[in-house]
Amino acid sequence: MKTVQTINELQNFLDSNKGKSIGFVPTMGYLHEGHLALLTKAREQNDIVVSSIFVNPAQFGPNEDLDRYPRDIEHDTELATKAGIDVLFVPPVNEMYPSESGITIHAGELSTKLCGESRPGHFDGVLKVITKLFHLIQPTKAYFGQKDAQQLAIIETFVKAYNFPVQIERVSTVREADGLAKSSRNVFLSEKERAEAIHLYKGLTISTEIWRETKDISLAISEGKRYIEQNTSGKIDYLEALAYPNLQSDFNHAEQILFATAVFFENARLIDNIIVDVKGV
Ligand code: PAF
């Protein structure tokens, strides 16, 4: 595996591999089994695999965890090598953002809900870096985890609306044995919070079960919230159900419903979700 830090080196590598299919896995590093699932799928489906590690300042708000976002480039390099990827792009900030053009991308209505409410501008920052990375790498397929369901819905919509020549591949959430979704931010949980954090998934499961049995969304949401409140010391940011992937609250034509939650712990805000197929329920 080759590690490159500059756009020039990246493009030299890509130029010497012209005509091959490219699988791309964008990350912010501190890689875990969730990322490994993305890398493995990309490896299976493409001639060459490119991954990036870039803690993107544009997607962090002023009071968020940009400075203390976990980083471990040695471990990441080892894991990416084991996953058999071809090139790891690890640009410094001034390589990605050498100057500001003053031109911005707005994620629009889809970014006003769920995480967008407490993280204004976050999805604009995600689209900014994804646009640059897609233009630089021109991947055939790009891989995103279902754990960031809103991010995935926004990227799918963006790519379709603006004719980016890339196929977006959804990859299922990878969980710890007790159900906690794998996340780089789990490292910020205290021992007590780590034990409590499994209740996010359990609360979501309660919501989806109640919805399946009763089709009563309000009851499903309130019971899921009640469960999380009773079993964690965290503060619920939201627990909501929206049609997926259009994130509307009208379920009439929905094929899937997203039950999603975000919970603030002392030093980490965790998210999780379950997507339910409406057909045949
Ligand atoms: O999901 C992430 O890790 C980031 O939002 C992404 C897609 C790499 C963009 O910085």
PDB file of C-alpha atoms and ligand atoms in Angstrom:
ATOM      1  CA  MET A   1       0.000   0.000   0.000  1.00  0.00           C
ATOM      2  CA  LYS A   2       1.181   3.479  -0.920  1.00  0.00           C
ATOM      3  CA  THR A   3       0.551   6.423   1.418  1.00  0.00           C
ATOM      4  CA  VAL A   4       0.425   9.845  -0.235  1.00  0.00           C
ATOM      5  CA  GLN A   5      -0.090  13.298   1.216  1.00  0.00           C
ATOM      6  CA  THR A   6      -0.317  15.500  -1.856  1.00  0.00           C
ATOM      7  CA  ILE A   7      -2.844  15.764  -4.656  1.00  0.00           C
ATOM      8  CA  ASN A   8       0.025  15.497  -7.137  1.00  0.00           C
ATOM      9  CA  GLU A   9       1.195  12.139  -5.788  1.00  0.00           C
ATOM     10  CA  LEU A  10      -2.391  10.883  -5.650  1.00  0.00           C
ATOM     11  CA  GLN A  11      -3.017  11.853  -9.245  1.00  0.00           C
ATOM     12  CA  ASN A  12       0.273  10.343 -10.445  1.00  0.00           C
ATOM     13  CA  PHE A  13      -0.841   7.072  -8.884  1.00  0.00           C
ATOM     14  CA  LEU A  14      -4.287   7.333 -10.481  1.00  0.00           C
ATOM     15  CA  ASP A  15      -2.784   8.249 -13.869  1.00  0.00           C
ATOM     16  CA  SER A  16      -0.724   5.074 -13.816  1.00  0.00           C
ATOM     17  CA  ASN A  17      -3.909   3.072 -13.232  1.00  0.00           C
ATOM     18  CA  LYS A  18      -6.095   4.572 -15.977  1.00  0.00           C
ATOM     19  CA  GLY A  19      -9.017   2.441 -17.161  1.00  0.00           C
ATOM     20  CA  LYS A  20      -9.343   0.511 -13.911  1.00  0.00           C
ATOM     21  CA  SER A  21     -12.408   0.641 -11.687  1.00  0.00           C
ATOM     22  CA  ILE A  22     -11.800   2.640  -8.497  1.00  0.00           C
ATOM     23  CA  GLY A  23     -13.451   1.948  -5.150  1.00  0.00           C
ATOM     24  CA  PHE A  24     -13.189   4.876  -2.736  1.00  0.00           C
ATOM     25  CA  VAL A  25     -13.630   4.889   1.046  1.00  0.00           C
ATOM     26  CA  PRO A  26     -13.473   8.384   2.576  1.00  0.00           C
ATOM     27  CA  THR A  27     -12.749   8.398   6.334  1.00  0.00           C
ATOM     28  CA  MET A  28     -11.621  10.644   9.144  1.00  0.00           C
ATOM     29  CA  GLY A  29      -9.314   7.918  10.418  1.00  0.00           C
ATOM     30  CA  TYR A  30      -9.128   6.143  13.788  1.00  0.00           C
ATOM     31  CA  LEU A  31     -10.259   3.157  11.793  1.00  0.00           C
ATOM     32  CA  HIS A  32     -12.326   0.338  13.310  1.00  0.00           C
ATOM     33  CA  GLU A  33     -14.282  -2.680  12.064  1.00  0.00           C
ATOM     34  CA  GLY A  34     -16.956  -0.393  10.630  1.00  0.00           C
ATOM     35  CA  HIS A  35     -14.377   1.121   8.276  1.00  0.00           C
ATOM     36  CA  LEU A  36     -12.948  -2.334   7.638  1.00  0.00           C
ATOM     37  CA  ALA A  37     -16.355  -3.448   6.322  1.00  0.00           C
ATOM     38  CA  LEU A  38     -16.290  -0.527   3.850  1.00  0.00           C
ATOM     39  CA  LEU A  39     -12.710  -1.274   2.782  1.00  0.00           C
ATOM     40  CA  THR A  40     -13.426  -4.985   2.386  1.00  0.00           C
ATOM     41  CA  LYS A  41     -16.459  -4.372   0.192  1.00  0.00           C
ATOM     42  CA  ALA A  42     -14.504  -1.855  -1.883  1.00  0.00           C
ATOM     43  CA  ARG A  43     -11.669  -4.397  -2.264  1.00  0.00           C
ATOM     44  CA  GLU A  44     -14.100  -7.078  -3.450  1.00  0.00           C
ATOM     45  CA  GLN A  45     -15.801  -4.879  -6.029  1.00  0.00           C
ATOM     46  CA  ASN A  46     -13.028  -2.851  -7.692  1.00  0.00           C
ATOM     47  CA  ASP A  47      -9.686  -3.082  -9.472  1.00  0.00           C
ATOM     48  CA  ILE A  48      -8.083  -0.517  -7.203  1.00  0.00           C
ATOM     49  CA  VAL A  49      -9.088   0.843  -3.802  1.00  0.00           C
ATOM     50  CA  VAL A  50      -8.352   4.357  -2.584  1.00  0.00           C
ATOM     51  CA  SER A  51      -9.078   5.476   0.956  1.00  0.00           C
ATOM     52  CA  SER A  52      -8.621   8.901   2.512  1.00  0.00           C
ATOM     53  CA  ILE A  53      -7.955   9.949   6.069  1.00  0.00           C
ATOM     54  CA  PHE A  54      -8.811  13.589   6.607  1.00  0.00           C
ATOM     55  CA  VAL A  55     -10.298  15.102   9.752  1.00  0.00           C
ATOM     56  CA  ASN A  56     -12.251  17.692   7.846  1.00  0.00           C
ATOM     57  CA  PRO A  57     -12.388  21.013   9.738  1.00  0.00           C
ATOM     58  CA  ALA A  58     -15.247  22.208   7.518  1.00  0.00           C
ATOM     59  CA  GLN A  59     -17.694  19.749   9.072  1.00  0.00           C
ATOM     60  CA  PHE A  60     -16.973  20.641  12.726  1.00  0.00           C
ATOM     61  CA  GLY A  61     -18.773  23.484  14.504  1.00  0.00           C
ATOM     62  CA  PRO A  62     -16.862  25.978  16.693  1.00  0.00           C
ATOM     63  CA  ASN A  63     -17.661  24.110  19.922  1.00  0.00           C
ATOM     64  CA  GLU A  64     -17.220  20.600  18.556  1.00  0.00           C
ATOM     65  CA  ASP A  65     -14.456  18.048  18.967  1.00  0.00           C
ATOM     66  CA  LEU A  66     -12.174  18.860  15.974  1.00  0.00           C
ATOM     67  CA  ASP A  67      -9.018  19.278  18.089  1.00  0.00           C
ATOM     68  CA  ARG A  68      -9.543  16.199  20.197  1.00  0.00           C
ATOM     69  CA  TYR A  69     -10.986  13.981  17.425  1.00  0.00           C
ATOM     70  CA  PRO A  70      -9.048  10.705  17.908  1.00  0.00           C
ATOM     71  CA  ARG A  71      -6.123  10.100  15.561  1.00  0.00           C
ATOM     72  CA  ASP A  72      -3.794   7.095  15.192  1.00  0.00           C
ATOM     73  CA  ILE A  73      -2.150   7.061  11.776  1.00  0.00           C
ATOM     74  CA  GLU A  74       0.096   4.081  12.586  1.00  0.00           C
ATOM     75  CA  HIS A  75      -2.801   1.836  13.510  1.00  0.00           C
ATOM     76  CA  ASP A  76      -4.811   3.146  10.519  1.00  0.00           C
ATOM     77  CA  THR A  77      -1.947   2.382   8.129  1.00  0.00           C
ATOM     78  CA  GLU A  78      -1.667  -1.140   9.525  1.00  0.00           C
ATOM     79  CA  LEU A  79      -5.397  -1.770   9.189  1.00  0.00           C
ATOM     80  CA  ALA A  80      -5.599  -0.303   5.679  1.00  0.00           C
ATOM     81  CA  THR A  81      -2.608  -2.420   4.614  1.00  0.00           C
ATOM     82  CA  LYS A  82      -4.282  -5.550   5.982  1.00  0.00           C
ATOM     83  CA  ALA A  83      -7.477  -4.634   4.119  1.00  0.00           C
ATOM     84  CA  GLY A  84      -5.422  -4.752   0.911  1.00  0.00           C
ATOM     85  CA  ILE A  85      -6.078  -1.233  -0.286  1.00  0.00           C
ATOM     86  CA  ASP A  86      -3.822   0.325  -2.907  1.00  0.00           C
ATOM     87  CA  VAL A  87      -3.435   3.941  -1.866  1.00  0.00           C
ATOM     88  CA  LEU A  88      -4.103   5.864   1.333  1.00  0.00           C
ATOM     89  CA  PHE A  89      -4.521   9.605   0.806  1.00  0.00           C
ATOM     90  CA  VAL A  90      -3.678  11.538   3.992  1.00  0.00           C
ATOM     91  CA  PRO A  91      -3.609  15.223   3.034  1.00  0.00           C
ATOM     92  CA  PRO A  92      -2.799  18.018   5.472  1.00  0.00           C
ATOM     93  CA  VAL A  93      -5.467  20.727   5.779  1.00  0.00           C
ATOM     94  CA  ASN A  94      -3.615  23.215   3.547  1.00  0.00           C
ATOM     95  CA  GLU A  95      -3.435  20.609   0.763  1.00  0.00           C
ATOM     96  CA  MET A  96      -7.221  20.242   0.745  1.00  0.00           C
ATOM     97  CA  TYR A  97      -8.073  23.862   1.505  1.00  0.00           C
ATOM     98  CA  PRO A  98      -5.136  26.025   0.304  1.00  0.00           C
ATOM     99  CA  SER A  99      -7.395  29.072  -0.028  1.00  0.00           C
ATOM    100  CA  GLU A 100     -11.062  29.910   0.368  1.00  0.00           C
ATOM    101  CA  SER A 101     -12.960  30.533  -2.858  1.00  0.00           C
ATOM    102  CA  GLY A 102     -15.915  32.103  -1.056  1.00  0.00           C
ATOM    103  CA  ILE A 103     -18.158  29.683  -2.954  1.00  0.00           C
ATOM    104  CA  THR A 104     -20.110  27.369  -0.672  1.00  0.00           C
ATOM    105  CA  ILE A 105     -22.255  24.254  -0.986  1.00  0.00           C
ATOM    106  CA  HIS A 106     -25.452  24.021   1.043  1.00  0.00           C
ATOM    107  CA  ALA A 107     -26.954  20.673   1.851  1.00  0.00           C
ATOM    108  CA  GLY A 108     -30.422  22.264   2.034  1.00  0.00           C
ATOM    109  CA  GLU A 109     -33.595  20.904   3.589  1.00  0.00           C
ATOM    110  CA  LEU A 110     -32.316  17.383   4.299  1.00  0.00           C
ATOM    111  CA  SER A 111     -29.664  18.901   6.532  1.00  0.00           C
ATOM    112  CA  THR A 112     -32.138  20.818   8.698  1.00  0.00           C
ATOM    113  CA  LYS A 113     -33.333  17.663  10.470  1.00  0.00           C
ATOM    114  CA  LEU A 114     -31.912  15.130  12.938  1.00  0.00           C
ATOM    115  CA  CYS A 115     -28.167  15.840  13.400  1.00  0.00           C
ATOM    116  CA  GLY A 116     -28.458  19.001  11.291  1.00  0.00           C
ATOM    117  CA  GLU A 117     -30.500  20.718  14.016  1.00  0.00           C
ATOM    118  CA  SER A 118     -27.752  20.571  16.605  1.00  0.00           C
ATOM    119  CA  ARG A 119     -24.864  20.640  14.090  1.00  0.00           C
ATOM    120  CA  PRO A 120     -25.651  23.580  11.777  1.00  0.00           C
ATOM    121  CA  GLY A 121     -23.313  23.621   8.763  1.00  0.00           C
ATOM    122  CA  HIS A 122     -22.061  20.095   9.414  1.00  0.00           C
ATOM    123  CA  PHE A 123     -23.481  18.578   6.229  1.00  0.00           C
ATOM    124  CA  ASP A 124     -22.354  21.586   4.139  1.00  0.00           C
ATOM    125  CA  GLY A 125     -18.835  20.746   5.324  1.00  0.00           C
ATOM    126  CA  VAL A 126     -19.301  17.070   4.480  1.00  0.00           C
ATOM    127  CA  LEU A 127     -20.438  17.950   0.935  1.00  0.00           C
ATOM    128  CA  LYS A 128     -17.522  20.361   0.551  1.00  0.00           C
ATOM    129  CA  VAL A 129     -14.909  17.700   1.245  1.00  0.00           C
ATOM    130  CA  ILE A 130     -16.779  14.938  -0.589  1.00  0.00           C
ATOM    131  CA  THR A 131     -17.056  17.113  -3.713  1.00  0.00           C
ATOM    132  CA  LYS A 132     -13.307  17.749  -3.669  1.00  0.00           C
ATOM    133  CA  LEU A 133     -12.447  14.110  -3.002  1.00  0.00           C
ATOM    134  CA  PHE A 134     -14.811  12.830  -5.715  1.00  0.00           C
ATOM    135  CA  HIS A 135     -13.326  15.262  -8.239  1.00  0.00           C
ATOM    136  CA  LEU A 136      -9.759  14.339  -7.309  1.00  0.00           C
ATOM    137  CA  ILE A 137     -10.276  10.581  -7.261  1.00  0.00           C
ATOM    138  CA  GLN A 138     -13.157  10.111  -9.740  1.00  0.00           C
ATOM    139  CA  PRO A 139     -14.201   6.840  -8.125  1.00  0.00           C
ATOM    140  CA  THR A 140     -16.411   4.284  -9.839  1.00  0.00           C
ATOM    141  CA  LYS A 141     -18.012   3.433  -6.491  1.00  0.00           C
ATOM    142  CA  ALA A 142     -17.831   5.146  -3.082  1.00  0.00           C
ATOM    143  CA  TYR A 143     -18.652   3.406   0.176  1.00  0.00           C
ATOM    144  CA  PHE A 144     -20.531   4.864   3.152  1.00  0.00           C
ATOM    145  CA  GLY A 145     -21.818   3.314   6.354  1.00  0.00           C
ATOM    146  CA  GLN A 146     -25.503   3.122   7.165  1.00  0.00           C
ATOM    147  CA  LYS A 147     -24.662   4.264  10.708  1.00  0.00           C
ATOM    148  CA  ASP A 148     -24.443   7.822   9.352  1.00  0.00           C
ATOM    149  CA  ALA A 149     -27.830   7.394   7.694  1.00  0.00           C
ATOM    150  CA  GLN A 150     -28.533  11.112   7.268  1.00  0.00           C
ATOM    151  CA  GLN A 151     -25.084  11.706   5.745  1.00  0.00           C
ATOM    152  CA  LEU A 152     -25.690   8.811   3.375  1.00  0.00           C
ATOM    153  CA  ALA A 153     -29.133  10.116   2.350  1.00  0.00           C
ATOM    154  CA  ILE A 154     -27.701  13.603   1.698  1.00  0.00           C
ATOM    155  CA  ILE A 155     -24.751  12.281  -0.319  1.00  0.00           C
ATOM    156  CA  GLU A 156     -27.003   9.978  -2.385  1.00  0.00           C
ATOM    157  CA  THR A 157     -29.369  12.882  -3.109  1.00  0.00           C
ATOM    158  CA  PHE A 158     -26.503  15.273  -3.934  1.00  0.00           C
ATOM    159  CA  VAL A 159     -24.765  12.826  -6.269  1.00  0.00           C
ATOM    160  CA  LYS A 160     -28.029  12.121  -8.111  1.00  0.00           C
ATOM    161  CA  ALA A 161     -29.109  15.775  -8.313  1.00  0.00           C
ATOM    162  CA  TYR A 162     -25.738  16.976  -9.627  1.00  0.00           C
ATOM    163  CA  ASN A 163     -24.896  13.971 -11.828  1.00  0.00           C
ATOM    164  CA  PHE A 164     -21.680  12.942 -10.131  1.00  0.00           C
ATOM    165  CA  PRO A 165     -20.511   9.883 -12.104  1.00  0.00           C
ATOM    166  CA  VAL A 166     -20.151   7.677  -9.031  1.00  0.00           C
ATOM    167  CA  GLN A 167     -22.219   4.868  -7.582  1.00  0.00           C
ATOM    168  CA  ILE A 168     -22.851   5.187  -3.845  1.00  0.00           C
ATOM    169  CA  GLU A 169     -22.715   1.892  -1.968  1.00  0.00           C
ATOM    170  CA  ARG A 170     -24.470   1.527   1.394  1.00  0.00           C
ATOM    171  CA  VAL A 171     -22.759  -0.687   3.952  1.00  0.00           C
ATOM    172  CA  SER A 172     -24.548  -2.008   7.066  1.00  0.00           C
ATOM    173  CA  THR A 173     -23.615  -0.785  10.527  1.00  0.00           C
ATOM    174  CA  VAL A 174     -21.027  -2.909  12.314  1.00  0.00           C
ATOM    175  CA  ARG A 175     -21.759  -3.449  16.027  1.00  0.00           C
ATOM    176  CA  GLU A 176     -19.897  -4.589  19.110  1.00  0.00           C
ATOM    177  CA  ALA A 177     -21.041  -7.962  20.491  1.00  0.00           C
ATOM    178  CA  ASP A 178     -23.413  -6.142  22.886  1.00  0.00           C
ATOM    179  CA  GLY A 179     -25.030  -4.097  20.107  1.00  0.00           C
ATOM    180  CA  LEU A 180     -23.209  -0.752  20.417  1.00  0.00           C
ATOM    181  CA  ALA A 181     -22.526   0.661  16.949  1.00  0.00           C
ATOM    182  CA  LYS A 182     -18.781   0.896  16.232  1.00  0.00           C
ATOM    183  CA  SER A 183     -17.675   4.521  16.233  1.00  0.00           C
ATOM    184  CA  SER A 184     -14.368   6.358  16.546  1.00  0.00           C
ATOM    185  CA  ARG A 185     -16.011   8.469  19.276  1.00  0.00           C
ATOM    186  CA  ASN A 186     -16.762   5.458  21.538  1.00  0.00           C
ATOM    187  CA  VAL A 187     -13.249   5.968  22.901  1.00  0.00           C
ATOM    188  CA  PHE A 188     -14.502   9.111  24.695  1.00  0.00           C
ATOM    189  CA  LEU A 189     -17.009   7.180  26.832  1.00  0.00           C
ATOM    190  CA  SER A 190     -16.288   6.551  30.509  1.00  0.00           C
ATOM    191  CA  GLU A 191     -16.606   2.947  31.675  1.00  0.00           C
ATOM    192  CA  LYS A 192     -20.074   3.660  33.061  1.00  0.00           C
ATOM    193  CA  GLU A 193     -21.180   5.418  29.853  1.00  0.00           C
ATOM    194  CA  ARG A 194     -19.778   2.589  27.713  1.00  0.00           C
ATOM    195  CA  ALA A 195     -21.982   0.155  29.649  1.00  0.00           C
ATOM    196  CA  GLU A 196     -24.998   2.458  29.211  1.00  0.00           C
ATOM    197  CA  ALA A 197     -24.382   3.139  25.525  1.00  0.00           C
ATOM    198  CA  ILE A 198     -25.827  -0.211  24.451  1.00  0.00           C
ATOM    199  CA  HIS A 199     -29.234   1.182  25.393  1.00  0.00           C
ATOM    200  CA  LEU A 200     -29.307   3.462  22.334  1.00  0.00           C
ATOM    201  CA  TYR A 201     -29.690   0.438  20.091  1.00  0.00           C
ATOM    202  CA  LYS A 202     -32.057  -1.227  22.560  1.00  0.00           C
ATOM    203  CA  GLY A 203     -34.211   1.922  22.718  1.00  0.00           C
ATOM    204  CA  LEU A 204     -34.341   2.048  18.908  1.00  0.00           C
ATOM    205  CA  THR A 205     -35.239  -1.643  18.818  1.00  0.00           C
ATOM    206  CA  ILE A 206     -38.128  -0.996  21.237  1.00  0.00           C
ATOM    207  CA  SER A 207     -39.354   1.830  19.004  1.00  0.00           C
ATOM    208  CA  THR A 208     -39.256  -0.313  15.857  1.00  0.00           C
ATOM    209  CA  GLU A 209     -41.009  -3.230  17.590  1.00  0.00           C
ATOM    210  CA  ILE A 210     -43.805  -0.995  18.875  1.00  0.00           C
ATOM    211  CA  TRP A 211     -44.172   0.538  15.428  1.00  0.00           C
ATOM    212  CA  ARG A 212     -44.357  -2.914  13.805  1.00  0.00           C
ATOM    213  CA  GLU A 213     -47.056  -4.028  16.258  1.00  0.00           C
ATOM    214  CA  THR A 214     -49.156  -0.851  16.520  1.00  0.00           C
ATOM    215  CA  LYS A 215     -48.157   1.431  13.606  1.00  0.00           C
ATOM    216  CA  ASP A 216     -48.363   4.177  16.238  1.00  0.00           C
ATOM    217  CA  ILE A 217     -45.307   6.366  15.583  1.00  0.00           C
ATOM    218  CA  SER A 218     -45.817   8.692  18.575  1.00  0.00           C
ATOM    219  CA  LEU A 219     -46.022   5.761  20.961  1.00  0.00           C
ATOM    220  CA  ALA A 220     -43.016   4.079  19.319  1.00  0.00           C
ATOM    221  CA  ILE A 221     -40.931   7.251  19.720  1.00  0.00           C
ATOM    222  CA  SER A 222     -42.020   8.064  23.262  1.00  0.00           C
ATOM    223  CA  GLU A 223     -41.360   4.511  24.501  1.00  0.00           C
ATOM    224  CA  GLY A 224     -37.915   4.398  22.849  1.00  0.00           C
ATOM    225  CA  LYS A 225     -37.039   7.742  24.447  1.00  0.00           C
ATOM    226  CA  ARG A 226     -38.370   6.671  27.838  1.00  0.00           C
ATOM    227  CA  TYR A 227     -36.211   3.538  27.710  1.00  0.00           C
ATOM    228  CA  ILE A 228     -33.033   5.481  26.846  1.00  0.00           C
ATOM    229  CA  GLU A 229     -33.761   8.127  29.506  1.00  0.00           C
ATOM    230  CA  GLN A 230     -34.291   5.464  32.162  1.00  0.00           C
ATOM    231  CA  ASN A 231     -31.188   3.457  31.262  1.00  0.00           C
ATOM    232  CA  THR A 232     -28.517   6.048  30.491  1.00  0.00           C
ATOM    233  CA  SER A 233     -27.095   9.174  32.086  1.00  0.00           C
ATOM    234  CA  GLY A 234     -26.934  10.738  28.599  1.00  0.00           C
ATOM    235  CA  LYS A 235     -29.146  13.545  27.318  1.00  0.00           C
ATOM    236  CA  ILE A 236     -31.222  12.683  24.274  1.00  0.00           C
ATOM    237  CA  ASP A 237     -30.649  15.106  21.399  1.00  0.00           C
ATOM    238  CA  TYR A 238     -33.357  13.418  19.331  1.00  0.00           C
ATOM    239  CA  LEU A 239     -35.108  10.139  18.710  1.00  0.00           C
ATOM    240  CA  GLU A 240     -37.182  10.427  15.565  1.00  0.00           C
ATOM    241  CA  ALA A 241     -38.708   8.426  12.751  1.00  0.00           C
ATOM    242  CA  LEU A 242     -38.576   9.729   9.169  1.00  0.00           C
ATOM    243  CA  ALA A 243     -39.196   8.234   5.748  1.00  0.00           C
ATOM    244  CA  TYR A 244     -35.891   7.071   4.244  1.00  0.00           C
ATOM    245  CA  PRO A 245     -34.050   8.352   2.270  1.00  0.00           C
ATOM    246  CA  ASN A 246     -36.110  11.521   1.712  1.00  0.00           C
ATOM    247  CA  LEU A 247     -36.250  12.263   5.469  1.00  0.00           C
ATOM    248  CA  GLN A 248     -39.877  13.402   5.300  1.00  0.00           C
ATOM    249  CA  SER A 249     -42.339  12.869   8.146  1.00  0.00           C
ATOM    250  CA  ASP A 250     -45.042  11.705   5.721  1.00  0.00           C
ATOM    251  CA  PHE A 251     -44.743   7.897   5.533  1.00  0.00           C
ATOM    252  CA  ASN A 252     -47.495   7.366   2.945  1.00  0.00           C
ATOM    253  CA  HIS A 253     -45.231   6.395   0.069  1.00  0.00           C
ATOM    254  CA  ALA A 254     -42.220   5.388   2.137  1.00  0.00           C
ATOM    255  CA  GLU A 255     -40.532   2.079   1.408  1.00  0.00           C
ATOM    256  CA  GLN A 256     -38.285   2.425   4.419  1.00  0.00           C
ATOM    257  CA  ILE A 257     -38.518   4.235   7.748  1.00  0.00           C
ATOM    258  CA  LEU A 258     -35.438   5.483   9.588  1.00  0.00           C
ATOM    259  CA  PHE A 259     -35.584   5.352  13.382  1.00  0.00           C
ATOM    260  CA  ALA A 260     -32.625   7.477  14.464  1.00  0.00           C
ATOM    261  CA  THR A 261     -31.266   8.773  17.741  1.00  0.00           C
ATOM    262  CA  ALA A 262     -28.459  10.963  19.036  1.00  0.00           C
ATOM    263  CA  VAL A 263     -27.468  11.100  22.697  1.00  0.00           C
ATOM    264  CA  PHE A 264     -25.020  13.451  24.422  1.00  0.00           C
ATOM    265  CA  PHE A 265     -22.720  11.858  26.967  1.00  0.00           C
ATOM    266  CA  GLU A 266     -20.145  13.834  28.947  1.00  0.00           C
ATOM    267  CA  ASN A 267     -17.460  13.805  26.210  1.00  0.00           C
ATOM    268  CA  ALA A 268     -19.164  12.230  23.215  1.00  0.00           C
ATOM    269  CA  ARG A 269     -22.329  12.585  21.218  1.00  0.00           C
ATOM    270  CA  LEU A 270     -23.312   9.156  19.896  1.00  0.00           C
ATOM    271  CA  ILE A 271     -25.684   8.409  17.030  1.00  0.00           C
ATOM    272  CA  ASP A 272     -27.372   5.205  15.946  1.00  0.00           C
ATOM    273  CA  ASN A 273     -30.314   4.136  13.816  1.00  0.00           C
ATOM    274  CA  ILE A 274     -32.394   1.262  12.545  1.00  0.00           C
ATOM    275  CA  ILE A 275     -33.924   1.295   9.063  1.00  0.00           C
ATOM    276  CA  VAL A 276     -37.143  -0.682   8.742  1.00  0.00           C
ATOM    277  CA  ASP A 277     -38.596  -1.943   5.460  1.00  0.00           C
ATOM    278  CA  VAL A 278     -42.213  -0.875   5.252  1.00  0.00           C
ATOM    279  CA  LYS A 279     -43.228  -3.397   2.592  1.00  0.00           C
ATOM    280  CA  GLY A 280     -44.427  -6.690   3.984  1.00  0.00           C
ATOM    281  CA  VAL A 281     -44.674  -5.375   7.562  1.00  0.00           C
TER     282      VAL A 281
HETATM  283  O1  PAF B   1     -18.298   9.813   7.802  1.00  0.00           O
HETATM  284  C1  PAF B   1     -17.182  10.381   7.871  1.00  0.00           C
HETATM  285  O2  PAF B   1     -16.221   9.862   8.431  1.00  0.00           O
HETATM  286  C2  PAF B   1     -17.011  11.778   7.260  1.00  0.00           C
HETATM  287  O3  PAF B   1     -18.165  12.531   7.418  1.00  0.00           O
HETATM  288  C3  PAF B   1     -16.580  11.727   5.799  1.00  0.00           C
HETATM  289  C4  PAF B   1     -17.619  11.063   4.917  1.00  0.00           C
HETATM  290  C5  PAF B   1     -15.261  10.986   5.676  1.00  0.00           C
HETATM  291  C6  PAF B   1     -16.363  13.158   5.257  1.00  0.00           C
HETATM  292  O4  PAF B   1     -15.390  13.833   5.993  1.00  0.00           O
END
